[in-house]
Amino acid sequence: MPHGYNGRILRINLSKMEIKTEEPEELIYRKYLGGGGLASYYLLKEMGKGIDPLSPENILIFSTSVICGTLCGGASRFTVAAKSPLTGGFGEAEAGGWWGPELKFAGYDAIIIKGAAKHPVYLWIHDEKAEIRDAKSLWGMVSGEAQLAIRKELADDRVKIAMIGPGGEHLVKYACVINDLRHVNGRTGMGAVMGSKYLKAIAVRGTKKLEVYDQAMVKGTARWVAENYEKQPGSLHDLGTARNILPLNQRGILPTRNFLKGQFEKAEGISGEMMKETILTGRGTCYACPIRCKREVRTEGEDYVAQEYGGPEYETIASFGSLCEVGDLNVISKAHELCQKYTLDTISTGVTIAFAMECYENGLIDGKDTDGIDLHFGDGQAMLAMIKKIAYREGLGNVLAEGVKSAALKIGKGSEKYAQHVKGQEIPLHEPRGKTGLGLAYALSPTGADHNEAPHDPIFEMPGKWLSSIAPLGILEPIESLDLGPQKVRLFVYLQQLFNLYNSIGLCNLVGIPFGPLSLDRLVNYVRAVTGWDTSLWELLKVGERAGGMARTFNIREGFGPADDNLPERFFSPLTNGSMEGARIDPDEFKKAIQNYYQMVGWDPVTGIPIQSKAEELGIGWIKDVI
Ligand code: SF4
């Protein structure tokens, strides 16, 4: 009898309308844990090379973990993975909420979906049963409408639903998957893969109690987290991730005007503090989490925003705010609500619109292209209009729905220099010219630019609780944010393995260290208490490293190489305002750091391919057959 997990995976073939159950051996769970680790194992083993990401050959995986749904705050996350239609490489996105735990309570640890339906369908999974149901009447609905309709049809308001809206249906390359209208598997276009399979939603409901090995220890850890997270003014609980707006602006690294600038003169107006004073109506949360970092907002008037879609987090505020130079929190909240309804990734949507604004201001596109929309920086209503056009692929929206890399190729006229992406994925709202380790993360993440590849450098540049929290990794001395030497690379290597572990074990990275209270020894003891395995930090970090090696292998198989591990030219050019004005990344130093990274993680310095002896050391020697 497994502890913490069910030992059952659901396999759905939508082309054949077939449902099966698989019971993987314990070794698979222990080696891969769940989330991105488990998903990349199946994607490498079962998907062929070079398939079209929007064809039935793509495999879509929803994967929880061995601790998902247990009592500790943060143990709620699940991964959606597939070949990304945005990058053509490894696609992976995590979300919290209640959907992952509910799937576990329904008796399954993961769902592997193959093929494509002939018409819209949704999955209904409940207490060890699964059905494929007709969704023709749901197709075209925004997320809120579809959730209401499914709950009505199933006569149960407590059903948890992961779904797509019109963005996913129209195959917008950065469409996301949303659950409970506010928790989002945002990046790499997993919503478009759902849309390509005519899969509108996956509704889950379960009543099963998860067995754990040591209930007292599990409860004790959950209680400890609840008693030890930060609650004071300015904390995550108090201001959410929007607490970052003002400190980053002051430091000169708040991405502004499509990454030309690092300071936004209207930053006060879009800050977490301003949100708290004006439109904040509540603090939302995920399953079992006491931190409650999520926001709920409501606005009145022309840009009325309903509370049911939650509220914008830091990345969304910076994406639609400073990056597009829109200083109105009401408009930003509306943009967030539209993206939740249409299921669009707020980061990619904002960065794509900022790209279009820069093209417009420089005369590369004009009013004829935009159907008369005056797409200047700072015009909030133009931005809102463009979001709708992207979701429904109308006019210029059809070009922007492909992402900035493809849009620049289509527009031409030198617009590539305005397209901020790595491997085709839009750059998130953090400035690598002020934190070089983040530059490495953007360049080396297998999913393209990802701000959650590792925690960011500035918190490790002085002694204190953040640096102390990673002492068990062997990082004992402060390292400067702008350093790009071997010690910075080593820091990034270890932190990347840690965050890959979090993504595989389904732990929120705001609950685990360095940002949250759950220390590494507490995490190890928690995994022991849940599973009964005699595990260690060493074994768990190896899972993170193994997951990274498999994701890299996926990309190598799809033709990616060292030339793709780079940053857009803009970050090698100086910032044009603020306290970091003039700061740039030195391209030669950056190249050297990438080479150092290859050698530290055991990738061939010329080809970037994981070397066979390293793969064997990680217990994935079989990847040679994939490459
Ligand atoms: S810290 Fe925030 S995102 Fe993480 S589990 Fe808690 S509420 Fe969810």
XYZ file of C-alpha atoms and ligand atoms in Angstrom:
635
model
C 0.000 0.000 0.000
C 1.700 3.267 -1.109
C 1.797 6.179 1.319
C 1.065 9.709 0.090
C 0.251 8.667 -3.456
C -2.304 6.384 -5.091
C -0.049 4.327 -7.347
C -2.493 4.856 -10.211
C -2.232 6.913 -13.384
C -5.115 7.528 -15.743
C -4.477 7.076 -19.450
C -6.890 8.693 -21.895
C -6.813 8.290 -25.664
C -9.147 10.914 -27.102
C -8.844 9.649 -30.682
C -10.090 6.229 -29.583
C -12.279 7.610 -26.747
C -10.533 5.048 -24.546
C -9.780 5.148 -20.806
C -7.268 2.908 -19.022
C -5.511 2.825 -15.681
C -1.816 2.120 -15.161
C -0.135 1.203 -11.888
C 3.532 2.275 -12.131
C 6.008 0.578 -9.810
C 7.214 2.376 -6.685
C 10.649 2.924 -8.272
C 9.102 5.304 -10.831
C 7.557 7.423 -8.058
C 10.759 7.478 -6.033
C 13.000 8.364 -8.983
C 10.742 11.071 -10.425
C 8.403 12.082 -7.519
C 5.763 13.671 -9.768
C 5.280 17.057 -11.469
C 7.896 17.952 -14.072
C 10.102 14.951 -13.238
C 7.411 12.367 -13.851
C 6.036 14.223 -16.891
C 9.412 14.511 -18.624
C 10.012 10.768 -18.063
C 6.793 9.885 -19.923
C 7.287 12.532 -22.637
C 10.740 11.168 -23.434
C 9.669 7.539 -23.312
C 6.425 7.798 -25.280
C 6.571 10.791 -27.647
C 8.313 10.666 -31.012
C 10.810 13.253 -32.226
C 9.715 16.249 -34.260
C 5.936 15.981 -33.892
C 3.706 19.028 -34.407
C 2.815 20.285 -30.883
C -0.766 20.967 -31.989
C -1.274 17.550 -33.582
C -2.835 14.459 -31.951
C 0.720 13.054 -31.603
C 1.454 15.484 -28.767
C 1.057 13.987 -25.294
C -0.514 16.154 -22.602
C 0.270 15.230 -19.011
C -1.303 16.472 -15.780
C 0.927 15.333 -12.942
C 0.599 15.734 -9.164
C 3.227 14.351 -6.777
C 3.823 12.022 -3.874
C 3.062 14.793 -1.339
C 0.362 16.729 -3.243
C -2.852 16.831 -1.202
C -1.203 16.149 2.147
C -1.592 18.613 5.011
C 1.412 20.923 4.706
C 0.795 24.352 3.179
C 2.258 24.539 -0.332
C 1.886 20.797 -1.031
C -0.788 21.514 -3.596
C 0.925 22.082 -6.892
C 0.638 20.095 -10.084
C 2.294 20.271 -13.488
C 0.858 20.360 -16.992
C 3.446 19.262 -19.552
C 3.645 18.558 -23.302
C 5.712 19.638 -26.271
C 5.299 23.419 -26.276
C 3.588 25.049 -29.269
C 5.266 28.321 -28.241
C 8.877 27.116 -28.219
C 8.799 23.751 -30.012
C 10.663 22.350 -27.001
C 9.889 21.062 -23.526
C 6.659 22.595 -22.222
C 5.851 22.666 -18.532
C 3.784 24.874 -16.233
C 2.825 24.566 -12.563
C -0.272 25.730 -10.701
C -1.618 25.591 -7.166
C -5.179 25.777 -5.949
C -7.288 22.728 -5.141
C -7.336 20.836 -8.430
C -4.184 18.749 -7.816
C -5.231 17.578 -4.325
C -8.740 16.816 -5.628
C -7.306 14.572 -8.377
C -5.418 12.675 -5.665
C -8.615 12.356 -3.600
C -10.311 11.003 -6.743
C -7.753 8.174 -6.756
C -5.207 9.210 -9.420
C -1.713 10.730 -9.339
C -1.507 11.817 -12.975
C -3.364 11.829 -16.294
C -1.659 11.055 -19.608
C -3.719 12.242 -22.568
C -3.018 11.141 -26.129
C -4.767 11.701 -29.462
C -7.456 14.297 -30.159
C -11.233 14.173 -29.928
C -13.402 14.742 -33.017
C -15.524 17.328 -31.224
C -15.277 19.244 -27.911
C -15.242 17.018 -24.826
C -14.435 17.268 -21.152
C -13.211 14.684 -18.676
C -15.138 13.906 -15.501
C -13.012 12.091 -12.939
C -14.536 11.108 -9.626
C -13.773 8.475 -7.008
C -11.710 6.121 -9.203
C -14.008 6.530 -12.189
C -13.472 8.536 -15.353
C -15.755 9.536 -18.233
C -15.331 11.466 -21.472
C -18.345 13.779 -21.807
C -19.664 15.942 -24.602
C -18.609 19.620 -24.385
C -20.081 21.034 -27.618
C -22.289 23.408 -25.654
C -19.279 24.612 -23.600
C -17.032 25.427 -26.565
C -16.719 29.201 -26.935
C -17.539 29.944 -23.305
C -15.166 32.015 -21.175
C -13.828 30.214 -18.120
C -16.368 31.557 -15.615
C -19.338 30.533 -17.783
C -17.896 27.082 -18.464
C -17.232 26.443 -14.775
C -20.817 27.327 -13.889
C -22.210 25.127 -16.668
C -20.090 22.082 -15.763
C -20.908 22.346 -12.063
C -24.593 22.634 -12.954
C -24.457 19.597 -15.235
C -22.681 17.547 -12.555
C -24.950 18.971 -9.838
C -21.972 19.599 -7.558
C -20.569 23.041 -6.687
C -17.435 21.527 -5.173
C -16.137 20.020 -8.418
C -12.676 21.389 -9.236
C -12.151 22.219 -12.900
C -8.977 22.811 -14.917
C -9.999 24.287 -18.253
C -9.440 26.521 -21.233
C -11.372 29.517 -22.535
C -11.380 31.071 -26.010
C -7.588 31.619 -26.000
C -6.965 27.882 -25.761
C -9.727 27.093 -28.238
C -8.193 29.505 -30.769
C -4.779 27.899 -30.217
C -3.091 31.068 -28.989
C 0.453 29.775 -28.588
C 0.667 31.064 -25.003
C -2.801 30.038 -23.849
C -2.823 28.815 -20.260
C -4.843 26.291 -18.244
C -6.849 27.719 -15.348
C -8.435 26.047 -12.315
C -11.013 27.636 -10.015
C -10.833 30.711 -12.319
C -7.690 31.961 -10.553
C -4.913 29.345 -10.380
C -2.986 29.125 -13.604
C -0.567 26.768 -15.373
C 0.582 29.843 -17.200
C 3.565 29.302 -19.414
C 4.575 27.445 -22.601
C 1.103 27.253 -24.153
C -0.372 24.195 -22.459
C -3.863 25.671 -23.018
C -3.301 25.569 -26.775
C -2.388 21.878 -26.549
C -5.675 21.276 -24.698
C -7.485 23.230 -27.418
C -5.827 21.204 -30.174
C -7.221 18.050 -28.563
C -10.731 19.557 -28.329
C -10.440 19.109 -24.572
C -12.352 21.923 -22.878
C -11.909 20.883 -19.264
C -11.002 18.255 -16.708
C -13.436 18.185 -13.786
C -12.380 16.260 -10.681
C -13.973 15.348 -7.395
C -12.852 12.809 -4.812
C -13.615 11.688 -1.313
C -10.655 9.392 -0.733
C -8.438 10.028 2.292
C -4.723 9.859 1.457
C -2.802 7.410 3.634
C 0.476 8.779 4.998
C 3.233 6.870 6.815
C 3.507 9.054 9.936
C 0.358 11.108 10.489
C 1.624 12.814 13.675
C 4.774 14.057 11.928
C 2.790 15.246 8.896
C 0.369 17.170 11.112
C 3.238 18.577 13.183
C 5.006 19.971 10.094
C 1.775 21.487 8.755
C 1.162 23.140 12.132
C 4.754 24.410 12.285
C 4.431 26.057 8.845
C 1.133 27.659 9.882
C 2.767 29.104 12.990
C 6.004 30.264 11.385
C 5.259 32.094 8.145
C 5.700 35.871 8.037
C 2.586 37.868 8.824
C 3.892 41.405 9.378
C 3.169 44.454 7.138
C 4.956 44.123 3.804
C 4.937 40.309 3.906
C 3.611 38.026 1.163
C 0.453 37.587 3.203
C -0.021 41.330 3.560
C 0.809 42.583 0.049
C 1.142 39.435 -2.067
C 3.933 39.250 -4.634
C 2.993 42.833 -5.597
C 5.153 43.836 -2.628
C 8.056 43.667 -5.109
C 6.968 46.619 -7.278
C 8.408 49.469 -5.189
C 11.696 47.814 -4.097
C 12.473 46.762 -7.678
C 11.593 50.228 -8.973
C 13.840 51.830 -6.385
C 16.671 49.471 -7.346
C 16.181 50.445 -11.005
C 15.190 46.963 -12.185
C 11.410 47.173 -12.629
C 10.998 46.206 -16.335
C 9.532 49.264 -18.044
C 8.725 50.207 -21.647
C 9.484 46.784 -23.108
C 12.701 46.422 -21.062
C 14.234 49.674 -22.311
C 13.985 51.196 -18.827
C 14.293 49.986 -15.242
C 12.251 52.622 -13.478
C 8.592 53.575 -13.934
C 7.450 57.010 -12.809
C 3.955 55.695 -11.967
C 5.198 52.740 -9.876
C 3.461 53.986 -6.684
C 0.109 53.773 -8.445
C 0.525 50.096 -9.333
C 2.176 48.925 -6.108
C 1.007 46.272 -3.669
C 0.575 49.048 -1.100
C -1.752 50.955 -3.457
C -3.730 47.782 -4.182
C -4.186 47.183 -0.450
C -5.425 50.751 0.060
C -7.839 50.766 -2.883
C -9.182 47.666 -4.650
C -8.093 44.704 -2.492
C -11.124 42.835 -1.147
C -9.577 39.614 0.108
C -6.543 37.344 0.339
C -6.991 34.089 -1.530
C -5.078 30.889 -0.990
C -4.353 27.359 -2.192
C -5.249 24.044 -0.550
C -4.050 23.941 3.094
C -1.837 27.047 2.771
C -1.880 29.547 5.645
C 0.177 32.177 3.786
C -2.720 33.359 1.610
C -0.524 35.255 -0.866
C -3.232 35.389 -3.558
C -5.141 38.593 -4.199
C -8.843 39.250 -4.669
C -9.805 42.609 -6.123
C -12.926 44.375 -7.214
C -13.248 47.603 -9.165
C -16.273 49.674 -10.142
C -17.084 51.773 -13.189
C -16.119 51.328 -16.835
C -13.427 48.738 -16.148
C -15.501 46.786 -13.613
C -13.620 43.747 -12.357
C -15.385 40.858 -10.626
C -13.803 39.252 -7.561
C -14.335 35.668 -8.776
C -11.234 35.848 -11.001
C -8.891 36.749 -8.112
C -6.465 39.612 -8.622
C -3.162 40.386 -10.366
C 0.155 39.177 -8.952
C 3.509 40.917 -9.416
C 4.269 39.529 -12.880
C 0.834 40.503 -14.192
C 1.061 44.018 -12.734
C 4.508 44.610 -14.197
C 3.551 43.034 -17.522
C 0.453 45.162 -18.135
C 1.699 48.039 -15.956
C 5.305 49.195 -16.155
C 6.194 47.199 -19.281
C 3.337 48.804 -21.244
C 3.684 52.022 -19.184
C 0.104 51.794 -17.928
C -0.115 53.330 -14.464
C -3.727 52.499 -13.618
C -4.339 49.557 -11.295
C -8.002 49.333 -12.371
C -7.006 48.837 -16.015
C -4.313 46.312 -15.049
C -6.872 44.382 -12.984
C -9.199 44.378 -15.980
C -6.399 43.038 -18.192
C -5.812 40.309 -15.614
C -9.515 39.427 -15.510
C -9.691 39.227 -19.330
C -6.709 36.869 -19.403
C -8.339 34.644 -16.745
C -11.555 34.559 -18.773
C -9.894 33.875 -22.107
C -7.107 31.747 -20.523
C -4.071 33.663 -21.751
C -0.725 33.712 -19.957
C -0.495 37.236 -18.529
C 3.309 37.387 -18.885
C 3.419 36.471 -22.573
C 0.328 38.567 -23.350
C 1.776 41.724 -21.755
C 5.227 41.246 -23.283
C 3.694 40.635 -26.712
C 1.592 43.797 -26.474
C 4.643 45.807 -25.306
C 6.478 44.457 -28.385
C 3.583 45.619 -30.603
C 3.583 49.026 -28.890
C 7.285 49.468 -29.636
C 6.688 48.427 -33.264
C 3.823 50.945 -33.473
C 5.785 53.827 -31.958
C 8.645 53.173 -34.383
C 6.350 53.062 -37.418
C 6.753 49.339 -38.194
C 2.988 48.874 -37.883
C 0.262 51.520 -38.065
C -3.465 52.111 -37.576
C -4.280 49.974 -40.628
C -2.636 46.986 -38.975
C -4.302 47.599 -35.604
C -7.829 48.261 -36.977
C -7.563 51.839 -35.786
C -6.306 51.097 -32.256
C -3.792 53.737 -31.186
C -1.296 51.292 -29.745
C 0.966 53.705 -27.866
C 2.767 52.889 -24.633
C 0.626 54.056 -21.740
C -2.731 53.603 -23.475
C -4.597 51.190 -21.194
C -7.739 50.972 -23.309
C -5.698 50.092 -26.418
C -4.021 47.343 -24.388
C -7.380 45.922 -23.254
C -8.699 45.967 -26.821
C -5.610 44.107 -28.029
C -6.019 41.345 -25.410
C -9.427 40.498 -26.863
C -8.059 40.544 -30.408
C -5.326 38.096 -29.395
C -7.760 35.697 -27.678
C -10.000 35.562 -30.762
C -7.148 35.917 -33.285
C -8.676 39.010 -34.895
C -6.547 41.200 -37.195
C -3.147 41.971 -35.652
C -4.222 39.727 -32.761
C -3.789 36.753 -35.078
C -0.124 37.697 -35.579
C 0.490 38.416 -31.876
C -1.215 35.154 -30.849
C 1.843 33.349 -32.243
C 4.169 34.952 -29.640
C 6.803 37.643 -30.139
C 9.336 35.470 -31.942
C 6.945 34.465 -34.715
C 5.241 37.878 -34.746
C 8.608 39.572 -35.388
C 9.315 37.199 -38.273
C 5.925 38.044 -39.766
C 6.192 41.825 -39.272
C 9.869 41.938 -40.353
C 11.406 45.427 -40.907
C 13.910 44.784 -38.107
C 11.243 44.177 -35.472
C 13.273 41.239 -34.059
C 15.127 43.676 -31.812
C 11.860 44.534 -30.041
C 10.946 40.865 -29.457
C 12.094 39.915 -25.956
C 12.175 36.124 -25.669
C 14.402 33.105 -25.085
C 13.733 29.986 -27.175
C 10.477 31.659 -28.247
C 9.084 32.209 -24.758
C 8.544 35.820 -23.714
C 10.836 37.222 -20.992
C 9.154 37.457 -17.571
C 9.052 40.656 -15.571
C 12.425 40.503 -13.872
C 15.492 42.376 -15.097
C 18.655 40.294 -15.642
C 20.854 43.396 -15.965
C 20.433 43.809 -12.198
C 20.787 40.110 -11.339
C 22.997 38.088 -13.626
C 22.074 34.673 -12.183
C 18.577 35.395 -13.447
C 20.126 35.931 -16.894
C 21.563 32.417 -16.659
C 18.145 31.131 -15.604
C 16.458 32.753 -18.610
C 19.094 31.446 -21.026
C 19.319 27.925 -19.621
C 15.758 27.078 -18.638
C 14.515 24.256 -20.890
C 11.146 25.986 -21.230
C 12.615 29.280 -22.494
C 12.760 32.373 -20.275
C 11.426 31.397 -16.840
C 11.667 33.514 -13.690
C 10.928 30.483 -11.505
C 13.934 28.499 -12.690
C 15.771 29.491 -9.493
C 15.471 32.134 -6.744
C 17.004 35.457 -7.785
C 20.498 36.656 -6.865
C 19.966 39.854 -4.776
C 18.759 37.951 -1.706
C 22.089 36.123 -1.505
C 24.399 39.146 -1.668
C 24.545 39.627 2.107
C 24.553 37.407 5.197
C 21.119 36.812 6.706
C 18.200 34.422 6.769
C 18.067 33.871 2.992
C 21.723 32.938 2.703
C 21.522 30.811 5.880
C 18.544 28.928 4.478
C 20.684 27.528 1.643
C 23.688 26.643 3.815
C 22.701 22.935 3.655
C 23.411 23.186 -0.111
C 26.969 24.240 0.733
C 26.484 27.910 -0.186
C 28.084 29.672 2.755
C 29.330 33.028 1.486
C 27.497 36.032 -0.027
C 27.720 36.446 -3.802
C 27.216 39.789 -5.586
C 24.147 40.194 -7.797
C 26.246 41.359 -10.747
C 28.936 38.681 -10.409
C 29.106 36.230 -13.332
C 32.094 34.196 -12.157
C 32.245 30.486 -11.287
C 30.799 30.989 -7.773
C 27.684 32.624 -9.246
C 27.353 29.733 -11.703
C 27.701 27.240 -8.836
C 25.007 29.128 -6.886
C 22.693 28.964 -9.894
C 23.369 25.248 -10.498
C 22.382 24.326 -6.931
C 19.375 26.642 -6.798
C 18.124 25.355 -10.143
C 18.272 21.796 -8.820
C 16.343 22.924 -5.744
C 13.570 24.558 -7.789
C 13.467 21.557 -10.154
C 12.917 19.478 -7.014
C 10.057 21.766 -5.919
C 8.497 21.428 -9.395
C 8.723 17.638 -9.203
C 7.521 17.247 -5.641
C 4.738 19.795 -6.128
C 5.836 22.225 -3.414
C 5.090 25.927 -3.773
C 8.367 27.825 -3.962
C 6.895 30.527 -1.720
C 6.521 27.956 1.071
C 9.928 26.240 0.694
C 13.139 28.146 1.438
C 14.491 30.715 0.680
C 11.191 32.624 0.440
C 9.057 30.489 2.743
C 9.449 28.913 6.172
C 9.873 25.220 5.209
C 13.594 24.494 5.689
C 15.371 21.756 3.760
C 15.646 19.394 6.733
C 11.931 19.891 7.484
C 11.125 19.144 3.842
C 13.175 15.928 3.903
C 11.512 14.834 7.153
C 8.126 15.653 5.678
C 8.734 13.492 2.596
C 9.841 10.676 4.931
C 6.715 11.108 7.059
C 4.398 11.105 4.044
C 5.966 8.255 2.055
C 7.797 6.164 4.632
C 10.897 6.259 2.424
C 14.278 6.545 4.141
C 15.181 9.503 1.964
C 17.701 12.359 2.265
C 18.370 15.833 0.902
C 20.958 14.263 -1.402
C 18.438 11.867 -2.917
C 15.783 14.579 -3.347
C 18.150 17.050 -5.003
C 19.202 14.323 -7.417
C 15.552 14.155 -8.512
C 15.757 17.860 -9.341
C 18.983 17.359 -11.278
C 17.529 14.305 -13.055
C 14.440 16.306 -14.101
C 16.691 19.052 -15.524
C 18.739 16.490 -17.464
C 15.616 14.924 -18.972
C 14.147 18.298 -19.990
C 17.467 19.195 -21.639
C 17.433 15.873 -23.473
C 13.924 16.602 -24.745
C 15.152 19.879 -26.236
C 18.274 18.322 -27.754
C 16.042 15.749 -29.462
C 13.984 18.629 -30.898
C 17.079 20.306 -32.350
C 17.922 22.906 -29.703
C 21.623 23.559 -29.017
C 24.069 25.974 -27.366
C 23.060 28.863 -29.666
C 19.614 28.769 -28.043
C 21.080 29.245 -24.544
C 21.327 32.996 -24.866
C 19.574 36.280 -24.091
C 18.017 38.862 -26.428
C 20.353 41.628 -27.545
C 18.497 44.177 -25.373
C 20.070 42.784 -22.206
C 23.573 43.254 -23.597
C 22.698 46.944 -24.140
C 22.504 49.579 -21.374
C 19.386 50.303 -19.312
C 18.255 53.808 -20.250
C 17.055 55.272 -16.957
C 16.926 54.910 -13.181
C 19.487 53.927 -10.600
C 20.913 51.175 -12.832
C 21.135 53.426 -15.906
C 23.952 52.212 -18.151
C 24.012 48.689 -16.689
C 24.410 45.902 -19.238
C 25.488 42.275 -19.308
C 28.880 41.691 -20.887
C 28.294 39.157 -23.704
C 31.752 37.542 -23.405
C 31.451 37.098 -19.650
C 27.996 35.667 -20.174
C 29.268 33.145 -22.742
C 32.026 32.099 -20.348
C 29.475 31.611 -17.557
C 27.339 29.403 -19.831
C 30.436 27.298 -20.599
C 31.150 27.003 -16.881
C 27.573 25.866 -16.358
C 27.837 23.161 -19.031
C 30.938 21.786 -17.355
C 29.464 21.898 -13.839
C 26.295 20.018 -14.850
C 28.082 17.557 -17.156
C 27.001 18.737 -20.596
C 29.326 18.573 -23.578
C 30.934 22.059 -23.882
C 30.531 22.135 -27.673
C 27.201 20.402 -28.301
C 25.500 21.062 -24.955
C 24.353 17.423 -24.859
C 24.343 15.729 -21.415
C 27.405 13.441 -21.447
C 26.656 9.741 -21.068
C 28.595 9.233 -17.839
C 26.585 12.071 -16.243
C 23.327 10.535 -17.444
C 24.406 7.208 -15.922
C 25.269 8.959 -12.648
C 21.739 10.392 -12.588
C 20.238 6.959 -13.246
C 18.901 7.957 -16.667
C 21.455 6.275 -18.919
C 18.532 5.360 -21.191
C 18.413 8.923 -22.555
C 21.157 7.963 -25.054
C 18.467 6.074 -26.999
C 16.331 9.230 -27.069
C 19.128 11.467 -28.353
S 2.211 30.730 -0.784
Fe 0.595 31.509 -2.111
S 0.859 30.417 -4.084
Fe 2.017 29.279 -2.515
S 0.600 27.708 -1.816
Fe 0.391 29.469 -0.426
S -1.300 30.693 -1.265
Fe -0.645 29.247 -2.867
